[in-house]
Short mmCIF file of C-alpha atoms in Angstrom, two decimals:
data_model
loop_
_atom_site.label_atom_id
_atom_site.label_comp_id
_atom_site.label_asym_id
_atom_site.label_seq_id
_atom_site.Cartn_x
_atom_site.Cartn_y
_atom_site.Cartn_z
CA GLY A 1 7.73 7.67 -10.00
CA ALA A 2 3.99 7.37 -9.39
CA THR A 3 3.26 9.32 -12.57
CA TYR A 4 5.57 7.07 -14.61
CA LEU A 5 3.88 3.99 -13.15
CA LEU A 6 0.41 5.26 -14.01
CA LEU A 7 1.52 6.06 -17.56
CA ASN A 8 2.92 2.53 -17.95
CA ILE A 9 -0.37 1.03 -16.77
CA LEU A 10 -2.45 3.21 -19.08
CA SER A 11 -0.11 2.32 -21.95
CA ALA A 12 -0.66 -1.39 -21.22
CA ALA A 13 -4.43 -0.85 -21.26
CA ALA A 14 -4.14 0.97 -24.58
CA LEU A 15 -2.09 -1.92 -25.98
CA GLN A 16 -4.78 -4.43 -24.99
CA ASN A 17 -7.42 -2.28 -26.65
CA GLN A 18 -5.27 -2.12 -29.78
CA ILE A 19 -4.84 -5.91 -29.85
CA ASP A 20 -8.30 -7.07 -28.76
CA GLY A 21 -10.40 -4.05 -29.70
CA GLU A 22 -11.72 -3.69 -26.15
CA PHE A 23 -10.78 -3.51 -22.48
CA SER A 24 -11.30 -6.74 -20.57
CA ASN A 25 -12.96 -6.84 -17.15
CA ALA A 26 -9.61 -7.89 -15.70
CA MET A 27 -7.92 -4.84 -17.22
CA LYS A 28 -10.67 -2.50 -16.00
CA THR A 29 -10.37 -3.92 -12.49
CA TYR A 30 -6.59 -3.69 -12.49
CA VAL A 31 -6.49 -0.14 -13.82
CA TRP A 32 -9.12 0.99 -11.30
CA MET A 33 -7.22 -0.46 -8.33
CA MET A 34 -3.81 0.79 -9.39
CA GLY A 35 -5.25 4.16 -10.40
CA TRP A 36 -6.84 4.52 -6.95
CA PHE A 37 -3.62 3.34 -5.28
CA LEU A 38 -1.53 5.95 -7.08
CA CYS A 39 -3.94 8.91 -7.00
CA GLU A 40 -4.72 8.60 -3.30
CA TYR A 41 -1.02 8.10 -2.60
CA MET A 42 -0.27 11.44 -4.21
CA TRP A 43 -3.31 13.08 -2.55
CA PHE A 44 -2.04 12.03 0.89
CA GLU A 45 1.59 12.73 -0.01
CA GLU A 46 2.29 14.76 3.13
CA ILE A 47 1.48 11.76 5.33
CA HIS A 48 4.37 9.81 3.83
CA LEU A 49 6.79 12.33 5.29
CA TYR A 50 6.02 10.61 8.61
CA THR A 51 6.62 7.02 7.46
CA TYR A 52 9.54 4.63 7.88
CA ASP A 53 10.99 5.36 4.44
CA LEU A 54 12.08 8.89 5.29
CA PHE A 55 12.56 8.55 9.05
CA ALA A 56 14.83 5.48 8.95
CA GLU A 57 16.16 5.17 5.40
CA LYS A 58 16.53 8.90 4.62
CA LEU A 59 16.93 10.35 1.15
CA GLY A 60 19.61 8.64 -0.86
CA PHE A 61 20.43 6.41 -3.80
CA LYS A 62 18.08 3.62 -2.71
CA LEU A 63 15.04 5.87 -2.53
CA PHE A 64 15.78 7.76 -5.73
CA TRP A 65 16.60 4.60 -7.70
CA GLY A 66 13.49 2.92 -6.33
CA CYS A 67 11.21 5.82 -7.22
CA PHE A 68 12.47 6.39 -10.75
CA CYS A 69 13.64 2.94 -11.89
CA PHE A 70 12.12 0.13 -9.81
CA TYR A 71 8.75 1.60 -8.81
CA PRO A 72 7.44 2.55 -12.30
CA PHE A 73 8.35 -0.75 -13.93
CA PHE A 74 8.10 -3.51 -11.32
CA TYR A 75 4.90 -2.44 -9.57
CA CYS A 76 2.91 -2.98 -12.80
CA ILE A 77 4.22 -6.52 -13.33
CA GLY A 78 0.70 -7.92 -13.01
CA VAL A 79 -0.63 -6.08 -16.04
CA TRP A 80 1.39 -8.14 -18.54
CA SER A 81 -0.49 -11.32 -17.65
CA ILE A 82 -3.73 -9.47 -18.40
CA ILE A 83 -2.53 -8.39 -21.85
CA HIS A 84 -1.31 -11.89 -22.71
CA HIS A 85 -4.32 -13.68 -21.27
CA ILE A 86 -5.95 -17.00 -22.17
CA PRO A 87 -8.45 -16.39 -25.02
CA ASN A 88 -12.09 -15.97 -23.94
CA VAL A 89 -11.12 -16.01 -20.25
CA ASP A 90 -12.07 -12.96 -18.20
CA LEU A 91 -13.31 -11.93 -14.78
CA THR A 92 -17.03 -12.21 -14.09
CA GLN A 93 -18.80 -9.26 -12.49
CA HIS A 94 -18.92 -11.12 -9.17
CA GLU A 95 -15.17 -11.75 -9.33
CA MET A 96 -14.56 -8.10 -10.14
CA ILE A 97 -16.58 -7.02 -7.08
CA ALA A 98 -14.85 -9.55 -4.81
CA VAL A 99 -11.36 -8.46 -5.91
CA VAL A 100 -12.15 -4.76 -5.52
CA LEU A 101 -13.67 -5.35 -2.07
CA LEU A 102 -10.50 -7.19 -1.00
CA PHE A 103 -8.45 -4.28 -2.31
CA TYR A 104 -10.47 -1.73 -0.36
CA ALA A 105 -10.30 -3.83 2.80
CA GLY A 106 -6.51 -3.62 2.58
CA TRP A 107 -6.69 0.07 1.71
CA CYS A 108 -8.82 0.85 4.77
CA LEU A 109 -6.28 -0.84 7.03
CA THR A 110 -3.15 0.77 5.61
CA ARG A 111 -4.58 4.25 4.96
CA GLY A 112 -6.48 4.30 8.24
CA ALA A 113 -3.40 3.26 10.22
CA ASN A 114 -1.14 5.77 8.49
CA LEU A 115 -3.67 8.58 8.92
CA GLN A 116 -4.05 7.80 12.61
CA LYS A 117 -0.28 7.78 13.09
CA TYR A 118 0.03 11.04 11.18
CA TRP A 119 -2.61 12.78 13.29
CA PHE A 120 -1.12 11.36 16.48
CA LYS A 121 2.33 12.72 15.63
CA ARG A 122 1.00 16.10 14.56
CA ASN A 123 -1.48 16.49 17.44
CA PRO A 124 -0.55 14.09 20.24
CA GLU A 125 -2.81 15.88 22.70
CA LEU A 126 -5.99 14.98 20.82
CA PRO A 127 -7.87 12.17 22.65
CA THR A 128 -9.69 10.94 19.52
CA CYS A 129 -9.38 10.83 15.75
CA PHE A 130 -11.61 9.99 12.78
CA PHE A 131 -14.36 12.32 14.02
CA GLY A 132 -14.23 10.90 17.52
CA LEU A 133 -14.68 7.28 16.41
CA ILE A 134 -11.25 6.12 17.61
CA HIS A 135 -9.76 6.91 21.00
CA GLN A 136 -5.99 7.29 21.12
CA THR A 137 -4.21 7.46 24.44
CA PRO A 138 -0.44 7.19 24.95
CA VAL A 139 0.92 4.57 27.36
CA ARG A 140 2.05 7.42 29.60
CA PRO A 141 2.08 11.16 28.91
CA GLU A 142 5.86 11.14 28.49
CA ILE A 143 5.88 7.96 26.39
CA ARG A 144 3.94 8.28 23.15
CA ILE A 145 3.28 4.74 21.96
CA LEU A 146 0.20 4.53 19.78
CA CYS A 147 -1.59 1.33 20.82
CA SER A 148 -5.27 2.01 20.17
CA GLY A 149 -7.52 2.12 17.13
CA PHE A 150 -5.84 0.56 14.11
CA TRP A 151 -2.61 0.19 16.07
CA GLY A 152 -4.41 -1.81 18.73
CA LEU A 153 -4.98 -4.55 16.14
CA SER A 154 -1.32 -5.14 15.30
CA ARG A 155 2.09 -3.47 15.55
CA HIS A 156 2.28 -3.29 11.77
CA ILE A 157 -1.34 -3.32 10.63
CA ASN A 158 -0.40 -0.90 7.84
CA TYR A 159 1.97 -3.51 6.38
CA PHE A 160 -0.76 -6.15 6.47
CA GLY A 161 -3.07 -3.75 4.65
CA GLU A 162 -0.53 -3.09 1.90
CA ILE A 163 0.08 -6.80 1.38
CA THR A 164 -3.69 -7.38 1.17
CA GLN A 165 -3.96 -4.65 -1.45
CA ALA A 166 -1.09 -6.19 -3.40
CA ILE A 167 -2.74 -9.63 -3.40
CA ALA A 168 -5.95 -8.10 -4.76
CA ILE A 169 -3.97 -6.31 -7.49
CA ALA A 170 -2.28 -9.59 -8.45
CA LEU A 171 -5.52 -11.58 -8.73
CA PRO A 172 -6.88 -10.26 -12.08
CA GLY A 173 -3.70 -11.31 -13.91
CA TYR A 174 -3.69 -14.71 -12.21
CA PHE A 175 -7.37 -15.42 -12.92
CA VAL A 176 -7.13 -14.71 -16.66
CA SER A 177 -3.71 -16.24 -17.34
CA GLY A 178 -3.02 -18.85 -14.66
CA SER A 179 0.42 -17.32 -14.25
CA PHE A 180 1.94 -16.76 -10.83
CA VAL A 181 4.06 -13.87 -12.13
CA PRO A 182 1.60 -11.23 -10.79
CA PHE A 183 2.19 -12.58 -7.28
CA LEU A 184 5.77 -11.33 -7.44
CA TYR A 185 4.24 -7.98 -6.48
CA PRO A 186 2.81 -9.05 -3.07
CA LEU A 187 5.86 -11.27 -2.49
CA TYR A 188 8.03 -8.20 -2.91
CA TYR A 189 6.07 -6.50 -0.12
CA VAL A 190 6.52 -9.52 2.14
CA ALA A 191 10.28 -9.50 1.49
CA LEU A 192 10.39 -5.75 2.10
CA PHE A 193 8.28 -5.61 5.25
CA ILE A 194 9.69 -8.56 7.23
CA PRO A 195 13.19 -7.06 7.72
CA ARG A 196 11.65 -3.58 8.02
CA ALA A 197 9.37 -4.75 10.84
CA GLN A 198 12.31 -6.41 12.57
CA ASP A 199 14.44 -3.26 12.33
CA ASP A 200 11.54 -1.11 13.52
CA GLY A 201 10.98 -3.46 16.45
CA LYS A 202 14.61 -3.16 17.55
CA ILE A 203 14.51 0.65 17.31
CA CYS A 204 11.27 0.89 19.30
CA ALA A 205 12.42 -1.64 21.91
CA ALA A 206 15.57 0.41 22.51
CA LYS A 207 13.57 3.64 22.67
CA TYR A 208 10.58 2.57 24.77
CA GLY A 209 11.92 -0.39 26.75
CA GLN A 210 9.39 -2.37 28.77
CA GLU A 211 6.41 -0.40 27.47
CA TRP A 212 7.14 -1.62 23.95
CA ASP A 213 7.15 -5.28 25.05
CA GLU A 214 3.83 -4.82 26.80
#
């Protein structure tokens, strides 16, 4: 699914170059962010074996249909507004930098949180992670609730990071077209994560009891 998505994005960039004879700053910014998003996702593929998707939703029609049908075609919805942009409207260099910085802020939150959770599940006895920069201590030895580091900021800081990334990815298309269509991408994440966070909260409350509420 990730490979199909990347091919669709590169095809859209090639189409813009065919129409306009060049790649716009908005397209360069979009391709860079989505390319980073997809390549690092595949690089850290093992970590996703420890995420909600597989633990709670399991392998089934929803996951397969999402990976091969929805994921490759909906996630790149923002690129069409860049191809069909307002003439002579493009991102300035300062806007490019600001958008990319917002993207990486979201990436640091979601990747950092998921890495910390991965290391905590694989090596729960380790008192620190990220080269000793973050201390991670369970609530009690027999109850492993991760509530330090990234997870001390919020129960679902990884979701917040992904939504932040999605907003950054939507901005190039909005800035050059004025269309709100690219924001369907972050709105999808909001619609996905709200019920997921609620379900996760119920599962953890039943599993950990009072410690989860604290």
